[in-house]
Amino acid sequence: MYFLNKTTTPLTFTRVRSGFNIYYLPRGNKGDIKAFPPGFKMIAGDNGRNTYNASLFSDQAISWVCLDYENSSVNGRETPGFPTTSCPNGIRGQVFFPSCWDGVNLDSANHKDHVSYPIQNYNGGDCPSSHPVKLVSLFYEQIFETGGFEVNSDGQTWNLIAALQVLANGDTTGYSMHADFQNGWDTSILQKIIDQCDEDNGNGNIRACQPLVPFIDEGARDACQLDPDIRIPDEDIGLFRGGALSTLLGNNPIWLPSLPKPSNLTYVELASWGRVGSLFEGVGTRGSHPPSLGTAGGSQIGDMNGADWEVRGCIGESKNGRRALEGSVITDQPEMNLRTCALLCESRGYSIAGVEFGHECYCDNALRNGVQLDLLPNVTCAYENCGGSSTITLLAKEGVVIRTTGQSSSAQLYPTPPLFFVSLYIFMITNVLMDLWA
């Protein structure tokens, strides 16, 4: 979702931050509810819809909820399209997937015909004979942080002035909200979860669900890294460069209610394919084949776009529980990235920065508490996180020699550059984004 800045010339779009809740609901008779089979796919909603038909379960399954905890007459109000009142505590988009399957096809041409909503209601009931297999019900909530954004409050007068919230596809109604599902579960494990975990055993607490317990591993989660060979679009979605975009993603035009979705015949794709790793975009290095990763203790890592900052590599973050960088700590930035951390540290007068867990930023002018510049070998840094806890992605201003506190109280500059042969490396990071409106 984007906020349409109507006061700028030309119009600009600011991304509205969001987060997800995903529910697996065992609705139906216990023993009849089945797990998704291997290779199963489906879509709920329609990214080409900007009208509402109250008689269709497929339309009812897409809804929005206004959150205003100080106004009980508004809070929790559910609407088929964007709320028409201010929602200071957020707007919740809701997608309920079909829960009946034909039992044969893992997918279909439109990703919908092989599944169906129940007979009685979109969110529960008996399955039709054409789709007799009852699946676990899948429900997505995406909560958008609309506090601080002015939103439409003039009823149903939809126009470029009133419709201040817009989806990435240009839809100003919210009707085109949709979601995709591709099964990645081990079907036997998901079936055990469905059969054994309910309101009497867990009720949402995964640690009380015995089939899940062997797979709960926070260390492995923190160390999870994206394969650097995976190509991703190198496109700014509104996370960087001040956050305001001059066009929607894909250069989508604004799309008004009850009108056909407009096409952009002059559209030229500007986003290139990249790999995880651009410091400037925080998304990917431009081009299809970035230089290969290398490791060498103490070497600089060349930075293509990094505003005079360089990624030096991954190091052990602390000794005896004390941190390597102590000058300044920023942990309240929900969308931290390498470039943001570097610029925050620079604004506070520091020449060294470090990112841990993809959202914690640390600054200093030297490594503290006995931590040495010993780069960790064979580590691909992803999610701006060098392999999990107690490791840190280290950055420094271009030309800065990183010292420890035993050598110097501050970082110092290299001598004349020609005396040095600087090896080029590209540090790899990623921001994993689910775009529901592609």
Short mmCIF file of C-alpha atoms in Angstrom, two decimals:
data_model
loop_
_atom_site.label_atom_id
_atom_site.label_comp_id
_atom_site.label_asym_id
_atom_site.label_seq_id
_atom_site.Cartn_x
_atom_site.Cartn_y
_atom_site.Cartn_z
CA MET A 1 0.00 0.00 0.00
CA TYR A 2 1.16 3.52 -0.76
CA PHE A 3 0.05 6.93 0.45
CA LEU A 4 -0.71 9.28 -2.41
CA ASN A 5 0.96 12.60 -1.58
CA LYS A 6 -1.55 14.95 -3.18
CA THR A 7 0.32 18.09 -2.12
CA THR A 8 3.45 17.36 -4.18
CA THR A 9 3.97 18.32 -7.82
CA PRO A 10 4.12 15.91 -9.47
CA LEU A 11 2.28 13.42 -7.25
CA THR A 12 4.49 11.11 -5.20
CA PHE A 13 3.87 7.84 -3.38
CA THR A 14 5.09 6.88 0.09
CA ARG A 15 5.14 3.21 1.09
CA VAL A 16 3.03 2.33 4.14
CA ARG A 17 4.84 -0.14 6.40
CA SER A 18 3.08 -3.42 7.15
CA GLY A 19 3.39 -6.77 8.87
CA PHE A 20 1.68 -10.16 8.55
CA ASN A 21 -0.28 -12.60 10.65
CA ILE A 22 -0.95 -15.97 8.98
CA TYR A 23 -3.46 -18.42 10.42
CA TYR A 24 -4.05 -22.12 9.76
CA LEU A 25 -7.61 -22.73 10.97
CA PRO A 26 -8.91 -26.32 11.36
CA ARG A 27 -12.53 -25.51 10.51
CA GLY A 28 -14.66 -28.59 10.06
CA ASN A 29 -14.96 -32.04 11.57
CA LYS A 30 -11.77 -33.26 13.16
CA GLY A 31 -10.33 -36.06 11.05
CA ASP A 32 -11.82 -34.70 7.83
CA ILE A 33 -9.47 -31.73 7.43
CA LYS A 34 -6.52 -32.42 5.15
CA ALA A 35 -3.09 -30.84 4.76
CA PHE A 36 -2.06 -29.23 1.51
CA PRO A 37 -0.53 -31.83 -0.83
CA PRO A 38 3.02 -31.42 -2.18
CA GLY A 39 3.17 -28.96 -5.09
CA PHE A 40 -0.21 -27.40 -4.27
CA LYS A 41 -0.80 -23.76 -5.30
CA MET A 42 -3.72 -21.34 -5.20
CA ILE A 43 -4.66 -17.66 -5.33
CA ALA A 44 -7.36 -15.82 -3.38
CA GLY A 45 -8.64 -12.49 -4.66
CA ASP A 46 -8.20 -10.82 -8.03
CA ASN A 47 -5.65 -8.12 -8.83
CA GLY A 48 -7.87 -6.97 -11.70
CA ARG A 49 -10.99 -6.31 -9.61
CA ASN A 50 -12.18 -2.85 -8.52
CA THR A 51 -15.88 -3.55 -8.01
CA TYR A 52 -17.67 -5.50 -5.28
CA ASN A 53 -20.34 -8.18 -5.66
CA ALA A 54 -21.80 -9.01 -2.25
CA SER A 55 -23.26 -12.30 -3.54
CA LEU A 56 -19.84 -13.80 -4.35
CA PHE A 57 -17.89 -15.58 -1.64
CA SER A 58 -14.70 -14.80 -3.56
CA ASP A 59 -15.42 -11.08 -3.09
CA GLN A 60 -16.51 -11.47 0.53
CA ALA A 61 -13.24 -13.27 1.29
CA ILE A 62 -11.32 -10.02 0.72
CA SER A 63 -11.93 -7.33 3.33
CA TRP A 64 -10.44 -4.44 5.26
CA VAL A 65 -10.68 -3.50 8.93
CA CYS A 66 -10.19 -0.04 10.43
CA LEU A 67 -8.25 0.07 13.71
CA ASP A 68 -8.97 3.01 16.00
CA TYR A 69 -8.62 1.96 19.63
CA GLU A 70 -9.95 5.28 20.93
CA ASN A 71 -13.18 5.15 18.91
CA SER A 72 -15.31 2.08 19.54
CA SER A 73 -17.80 3.07 16.82
CA VAL A 74 -15.04 2.77 14.21
CA ASN A 75 -12.58 0.25 15.64
CA GLY A 76 -12.96 -3.20 14.06
CA ARG A 77 -15.37 -2.06 11.37
CA GLU A 78 -15.02 -4.39 8.38
CA THR A 79 -15.51 -3.14 4.83
CA PRO A 80 -15.07 -4.77 1.40
CA GLY A 81 -12.79 -1.95 0.25
CA PHE A 82 -10.52 0.58 1.90
CA PRO A 83 -12.01 2.14 5.05
CA THR A 84 -13.49 5.59 4.46
CA THR A 85 -12.58 6.95 7.90
CA SER A 86 -9.29 7.76 9.55
CA CYS A 87 -7.66 4.67 11.07
CA PRO A 88 -4.88 5.91 13.39
CA ASN A 89 -3.95 2.46 14.67
CA GLY A 90 -3.77 0.83 11.27
CA ILE A 91 -5.70 -0.70 8.42
CA ARG A 92 -5.87 -4.49 8.31
CA GLY A 93 -6.18 -6.18 4.93
CA GLN A 94 -7.73 -9.66 5.14
CA VAL A 95 -7.61 -12.55 2.68
CA PHE A 96 -9.42 -15.85 3.30
CA PHE A 97 -8.42 -18.66 0.93
CA PRO A 98 -10.73 -21.33 -0.51
CA SER A 99 -10.74 -24.43 1.70
CA CYS A 100 -12.25 -27.04 -0.66
CA TRP A 101 -10.15 -28.93 -3.23
CA ASP A 102 -11.10 -31.13 -6.17
CA GLY A 103 -8.68 -33.77 -4.89
CA VAL A 104 -6.93 -34.12 -8.25
CA ASN A 105 -5.30 -30.97 -9.57
CA LEU A 106 -2.48 -29.28 -7.70
CA ASP A 107 -3.02 -26.09 -9.71
CA SER A 108 -5.14 -24.72 -12.56
CA ALA A 109 -4.67 -22.19 -15.32
CA ASN A 110 -6.08 -19.33 -13.26
CA HIS A 111 -4.83 -20.86 -9.98
CA LYS A 112 -8.45 -20.94 -8.74
CA ASP A 113 -10.60 -23.51 -10.57
CA HIS A 114 -9.17 -26.50 -8.68
CA VAL A 115 -10.38 -25.02 -5.36
CA SER A 116 -13.67 -23.64 -4.09
CA TYR A 117 -15.18 -21.89 -1.13
CA PRO A 118 -17.60 -23.95 1.04
CA ILE A 119 -21.32 -24.03 0.31
CA GLN A 120 -22.53 -22.05 3.34
CA ASN A 121 -19.92 -19.32 3.69
CA TYR A 122 -16.53 -18.20 2.44
CA ASN A 123 -14.91 -18.98 5.82
CA GLY A 124 -16.56 -22.24 6.79
CA GLY A 125 -19.07 -24.91 5.90
CA ASP A 126 -19.47 -28.04 3.79
CA CYS A 127 -17.55 -28.61 0.58
CA PRO A 128 -19.43 -28.96 -2.73
CA SER A 129 -19.37 -32.30 -4.55
CA SER A 130 -17.18 -30.78 -7.26
CA HIS A 131 -14.49 -30.02 -4.66
CA PRO A 132 -15.04 -32.62 -1.93
CA VAL A 133 -11.71 -32.51 -0.06
CA LYS A 134 -11.74 -30.26 3.01
CA LEU A 135 -8.41 -28.43 3.44
CA VAL A 136 -7.16 -26.56 6.46
CA SER A 137 -8.41 -22.96 6.18
CA LEU A 138 -5.74 -20.40 5.39
CA PHE A 139 -6.23 -16.78 6.48
CA TYR A 140 -3.84 -13.85 5.93
CA GLU A 141 -3.87 -10.55 7.78
CA GLN A 142 -1.67 -7.69 6.59
CA ILE A 143 -1.66 -4.76 9.00
CA PHE A 144 -0.64 -1.41 7.51
CA GLU A 145 0.71 1.29 9.83
CA THR A 146 -1.47 4.18 8.70
CA GLY A 147 -1.03 6.29 11.83
CA GLY A 148 0.24 9.69 10.76
CA PHE A 149 -1.18 9.37 7.24
CA GLU A 150 -4.27 11.30 6.25
CA VAL A 151 -6.79 8.94 4.66
CA ASN A 152 -10.00 9.33 2.74
CA SER A 153 -12.85 10.48 4.98
CA ASP A 154 -15.47 11.81 2.61
CA GLY A 155 -17.59 8.70 2.11
CA GLN A 156 -17.65 7.13 -1.33
CA THR A 157 -16.41 10.14 -3.31
CA TRP A 158 -13.47 8.38 -4.91
CA ASN A 159 -11.17 10.60 -6.93
CA LEU A 160 -7.52 11.56 -7.11
CA ILE A 161 -7.94 14.03 -4.29
CA ALA A 162 -9.94 11.85 -1.91
CA ALA A 163 -8.39 8.45 -2.56
CA LEU A 164 -5.18 8.93 -0.64
CA GLN A 165 -4.30 5.26 -0.18
CA VAL A 166 -3.50 3.15 -3.21
CA LEU A 167 -2.21 -0.36 -3.85
CA ALA A 168 0.93 -0.89 -5.89
CA ASN A 169 -1.14 -1.86 -8.95
CA GLY A 170 -2.83 1.58 -8.91
CA ASP A 171 -6.10 0.44 -7.31
CA THR A 172 -7.69 3.13 -5.12
CA THR A 173 -10.55 0.94 -3.83
CA GLY A 174 -8.75 -1.94 -2.12
CA TYR A 175 -10.95 -4.47 -3.94
CA SER A 176 -7.97 -5.91 -5.84
CA MET A 177 -6.22 -7.12 -2.69
CA HIS A 178 -5.14 -10.72 -3.28
CA ALA A 179 -2.67 -13.29 -2.03
CA ASP A 180 -0.82 -16.33 -3.33
CA PHE A 181 -0.04 -19.64 -1.64
CA GLN A 182 2.48 -22.26 -2.70
CA ASN A 183 2.83 -25.23 -0.38
CA GLY A 184 6.24 -25.66 1.18
CA TRP A 185 5.15 -27.89 4.06
CA ASP A 186 6.09 -31.49 4.60
CA THR A 187 2.53 -32.74 4.20
CA SER A 188 2.84 -35.43 6.89
CA ILE A 189 4.04 -32.89 9.47
CA LEU A 190 1.29 -30.39 8.64
CA GLN A 191 -1.28 -33.20 8.89
CA LYS A 192 -0.04 -34.07 12.39
CA ILE A 193 -0.31 -30.40 13.37
CA ILE A 194 -3.89 -30.25 12.08
CA ASP A 195 -4.85 -33.47 13.88
CA GLN A 196 -3.12 -32.82 17.19
CA CYS A 197 -3.00 -29.06 17.79
CA ASP A 198 -6.24 -27.23 18.56
CA GLU A 199 -7.79 -25.12 21.29
CA ASP A 200 -7.06 -27.91 23.79
CA ASN A 201 -3.42 -28.26 22.74
CA GLY A 202 -1.62 -25.08 21.90
CA ASN A 203 -4.29 -22.64 20.75
CA GLY A 204 -1.74 -20.62 18.82
CA ASN A 205 1.28 -21.35 21.00
CA ILE A 206 3.59 -23.30 18.70
CA ARG A 207 5.68 -24.54 21.64
CA ALA A 208 2.62 -26.35 22.96
CA CYS A 209 2.11 -28.12 19.61
CA GLN A 210 4.23 -31.27 19.89
CA PRO A 211 4.60 -32.00 16.15
CA LEU A 212 6.24 -28.56 15.78
CA VAL A 213 8.58 -28.71 18.76
CA PRO A 214 11.45 -30.58 17.01
CA PHE A 215 11.56 -27.87 14.34
CA ILE A 216 11.69 -24.79 16.59
CA ASP A 217 15.27 -23.56 16.27
CA GLU A 218 15.84 -19.83 16.72
CA GLY A 219 19.56 -20.19 15.99
CA ALA A 220 18.90 -21.80 12.62
CA ARG A 221 16.29 -19.14 11.89
CA ASP A 222 18.73 -16.32 12.63
CA ALA A 223 21.43 -17.96 10.51
CA CYS A 224 19.14 -18.54 7.53
CA GLN A 225 20.65 -16.96 4.42
CA LEU A 226 19.40 -16.39 0.90
CA ASP A 227 21.14 -18.25 -1.89
CA PRO A 228 23.31 -15.57 -3.55
CA ASP A 229 22.60 -17.08 -6.98
CA ILE A 230 18.91 -16.21 -6.74
CA ARG A 231 18.00 -13.31 -9.02
CA ILE A 232 15.82 -10.58 -7.57
CA PRO A 233 14.46 -7.37 -9.12
CA ASP A 234 16.77 -4.45 -8.38
CA GLU A 235 14.00 -1.91 -7.85
CA ASP A 236 13.35 0.69 -5.21
CA ILE A 237 9.92 0.00 -3.70
CA GLY A 238 10.01 3.02 -1.40
CA LEU A 239 12.45 1.84 1.28
CA PHE A 240 15.28 4.14 0.25
CA ARG A 241 16.08 7.57 -1.21
CA GLY A 242 13.80 9.35 1.23
CA GLY A 243 10.93 6.92 0.70
CA ALA A 244 8.86 8.88 -1.84
CA LEU A 245 8.45 7.39 -5.33
CA SER A 246 7.57 9.39 -8.42
CA THR A 247 5.68 6.40 -9.88
CA LEU A 248 4.08 3.24 -8.56
CA LEU A 249 5.88 -0.06 -9.07
CA GLY A 250 5.86 -1.04 -12.73
CA ASN A 251 4.84 2.54 -13.47
CA ASN A 252 1.23 1.54 -12.85
CA PRO A 253 -1.26 4.38 -13.50
CA ILE A 254 -3.90 5.35 -10.93
CA TRP A 255 -6.96 3.15 -11.36
CA LEU A 256 -10.38 4.55 -10.42
CA PRO A 257 -13.46 2.52 -9.38
CA SER A 258 -15.74 0.79 -11.86
CA LEU A 259 -13.41 1.61 -14.74
CA PRO A 260 -11.29 -0.90 -16.67
CA LYS A 261 -7.77 -1.29 -15.39
CA PRO A 262 -5.76 1.18 -17.50
CA SER A 263 -2.78 0.04 -19.50
CA ASN A 264 0.43 1.96 -19.85
CA LEU A 265 1.44 1.62 -23.49
CA THR A 266 4.52 3.76 -22.98
CA TYR A 267 5.85 1.71 -20.06
CA VAL A 268 9.51 0.77 -20.22
CA GLU A 269 10.91 -1.59 -17.58
CA LEU A 270 13.58 0.28 -15.65
CA ALA A 271 14.33 -2.27 -12.95
CA SER A 272 17.16 -4.64 -13.73
CA TRP A 273 17.84 -8.10 -12.37
CA GLY A 274 20.42 -8.31 -9.63
CA ARG A 275 21.76 -10.41 -6.81
CA VAL A 276 21.54 -9.72 -3.10
CA GLY A 277 24.09 -7.13 -2.22
CA SER A 278 23.68 -3.45 -3.19
CA LEU A 279 24.51 -1.11 -0.34
CA PHE A 280 22.77 1.81 -2.06
CA GLU A 281 19.47 0.10 -2.79
CA GLY A 282 19.72 -2.52 -0.06
CA VAL A 283 18.29 -4.93 -2.64
CA GLY A 284 20.67 -6.12 -5.33
CA THR A 285 23.71 -5.28 -7.38
CA ARG A 286 22.72 -4.02 -10.82
CA GLY A 287 23.30 -6.41 -13.67
CA SER A 288 23.08 -10.16 -13.91
CA HIS A 289 26.60 -11.18 -12.86
CA PRO A 290 28.09 -9.29 -9.90
CA PRO A 291 31.70 -9.99 -8.98
CA SER A 292 32.14 -13.16 -6.96
CA LEU A 293 32.45 -13.06 -3.20
CA GLY A 294 35.88 -13.46 -1.70
CA THR A 295 37.35 -13.60 1.77
CA ALA A 296 40.66 -12.23 2.96
CA GLY A 297 41.34 -10.96 6.45
CA GLY A 298 41.66 -7.19 6.60
CA SER A 299 40.83 -6.53 2.94
CA GLN A 300 38.56 -3.74 1.91
CA ILE A 301 35.38 -4.58 0.07
CA GLY A 302 34.66 -2.36 -2.89
CA ASP A 303 31.34 -0.57 -2.81
CA MET A 304 29.60 0.39 -6.05
CA ASN A 305 26.87 2.62 -4.64
CA GLY A 306 27.59 3.17 -0.98
CA ALA A 307 27.90 6.90 -0.40
CA ASP A 308 31.60 6.61 0.59
CA TRP A 309 30.99 3.63 2.86
CA GLU A 310 32.32 0.12 2.33
CA VAL A 311 31.33 -3.28 3.65
CA ARG A 312 34.41 -4.88 5.18
CA GLY A 313 32.98 -8.32 5.99
CA CYS A 314 31.67 -10.40 8.87
CA ILE A 315 33.31 -10.51 12.30
CA GLY A 316 32.55 -11.99 15.69
CA GLU A 317 30.41 -9.33 17.34
CA SER A 318 31.36 -9.54 21.00
CA LYS A 319 33.69 -10.94 23.62
CA ASN A 320 32.57 -11.89 27.11
CA GLY A 321 29.15 -10.44 26.37
CA ARG A 322 30.52 -6.97 25.58
CA ARG A 323 29.95 -5.45 22.16
CA ALA A 324 32.48 -4.60 19.49
CA LEU A 325 30.89 -1.20 18.76
CA GLU A 326 29.59 0.84 21.69
CA GLY A 327 29.60 4.48 20.56
CA SER A 328 25.93 4.57 19.58
CA VAL A 329 23.15 2.02 19.34
CA ILE A 330 20.05 2.24 17.13
CA THR A 331 17.52 -0.58 17.59
CA ASP A 332 14.24 1.28 17.01
CA GLN A 333 14.41 1.39 13.20
CA PRO A 334 11.97 -1.29 11.93
CA GLU A 335 13.41 -1.26 8.41
CA MET A 336 17.14 -1.01 9.04
CA ASN A 337 19.50 -1.72 6.16
CA LEU A 338 23.21 -1.30 5.58
CA ARG A 339 22.97 2.09 3.93
CA THR A 340 20.62 3.45 6.60
CA CYS A 341 22.93 2.26 9.38
CA ALA A 342 25.99 3.76 7.68
CA LEU A 343 24.33 7.15 7.23
CA LEU A 344 22.96 7.15 10.79
CA CYS A 345 26.44 6.47 12.17
CA GLU A 346 27.96 9.13 9.93
CA SER A 347 25.38 11.68 11.12
CA ARG A 348 26.50 10.96 14.70
CA GLY A 349 30.15 11.44 13.91
CA TYR A 350 31.27 7.82 13.62
CA SER A 351 33.30 6.17 10.87
CA ILE A 352 32.52 2.50 11.66
CA ALA A 353 29.08 0.86 11.60
CA GLY A 354 27.75 -2.63 12.14
CA VAL A 355 24.41 -4.32 11.48
CA GLU A 356 23.17 -7.41 13.31
CA PHE A 357 19.94 -9.37 12.82
CA GLY A 358 19.00 -7.08 9.94
CA HIS A 359 17.63 -4.37 12.23
CA GLU A 360 20.19 -3.50 14.92
CA CYS A 361 22.74 -0.77 14.09
CA TYR A 362 25.89 -0.07 16.10
CA CYS A 363 28.40 2.78 15.66
CA ASP A 364 31.89 3.58 16.87
CA ASN A 365 35.33 4.81 15.78
CA ALA A 366 37.17 1.63 16.80
CA LEU A 367 36.56 -1.99 17.74
CA ARG A 368 36.11 -2.28 21.51
CA ASN A 369 36.51 -4.90 24.23
CA GLY A 370 39.27 -6.90 22.59
CA VAL A 371 37.38 -7.64 19.37
CA GLN A 372 39.78 -8.01 16.43
CA LEU A 373 39.31 -7.48 12.71
CA ASP A 374 39.28 -11.20 11.96
CA LEU A 375 36.92 -11.78 9.05
CA LEU A 376 34.90 -14.95 9.32
CA PRO A 377 35.69 -17.37 6.44
CA ASN A 378 33.13 -18.93 4.15
CA VAL A 379 30.28 -16.73 5.33
CA THR A 380 27.77 -15.35 2.86
CA CYS A 381 26.20 -12.36 4.55
CA ALA A 382 22.48 -12.20 3.88
CA TYR A 383 19.61 -10.37 5.51
CA GLU A 384 22.37 -7.93 6.51
CA ASN A 385 23.30 -10.56 9.09
CA CYS A 386 26.52 -12.56 9.10
CA GLY A 387 25.17 -15.93 10.08
CA GLY A 388 23.19 -15.30 13.25
CA SER A 389 23.80 -14.12 16.80
CA SER A 390 27.19 -12.84 17.97
CA THR A 391 28.25 -11.92 14.44
CA ILE A 392 28.06 -8.51 12.80
CA THR A 393 28.22 -7.03 9.32
CA LEU A 394 31.02 -4.47 9.55
CA LEU A 395 31.09 -1.25 7.49
CA ALA A 396 33.49 1.68 7.47
CA LYS A 397 34.00 4.98 5.71
CA GLU A 398 36.02 4.65 2.52
CA GLY A 399 39.75 4.74 3.25
CA VAL A 400 39.37 4.19 7.00
CA VAL A 401 41.71 1.70 8.69
CA ILE A 402 39.75 -0.05 11.42
CA ARG A 403 41.67 -0.07 14.68
CA THR A 404 41.06 -1.77 18.00
CA THR A 405 41.01 0.20 21.22
CA GLY A 406 44.41 -1.22 22.07
CA GLN A 407 45.88 0.48 19.02
CA SER A 408 43.97 3.71 18.69
CA SER A 409 40.92 5.41 20.13
CA SER A 410 39.63 6.30 16.67
CA ALA A 411 39.75 5.10 13.10
CA GLN A 412 42.39 6.62 10.84
CA LEU A 413 42.79 7.10 7.10
CA TYR A 414 44.92 5.12 4.70
CA PRO A 415 47.99 6.86 3.23
CA THR A 416 48.03 7.85 -0.43
CA PRO A 417 45.81 5.36 -2.31
CA PRO A 418 48.29 4.34 -5.10
CA LEU A 419 50.43 2.56 -2.48
CA PHE A 420 47.64 0.09 -1.92
CA PHE A 421 46.13 -2.64 -4.03
CA VAL A 422 42.51 -2.89 -3.00
CA SER A 423 40.67 -6.11 -3.72
CA LEU A 424 37.07 -5.81 -4.87
CA TYR A 425 34.36 -7.70 -3.11
CA ILE A 426 30.62 -7.35 -3.11
CA PHE A 427 28.80 -7.92 0.14
CA MET A 428 25.51 -9.69 -0.24
CA ILE A 429 22.34 -8.71 1.57
CA THR A 430 18.60 -8.98 0.90
CA ASN A 431 15.20 -7.63 1.99
CA VAL A 432 12.64 -10.39 1.63
CA LEU A 433 9.27 -8.74 0.47
CA MET A 434 6.03 -10.21 -0.34
CA ASP A 435 4.31 -8.07 -2.82
CA LEU A 436 0.67 -9.05 -2.85
CA TRP A 437 -0.18 -6.83 -5.76
CA ALA A 438 2.30 -7.85 -8.43
#
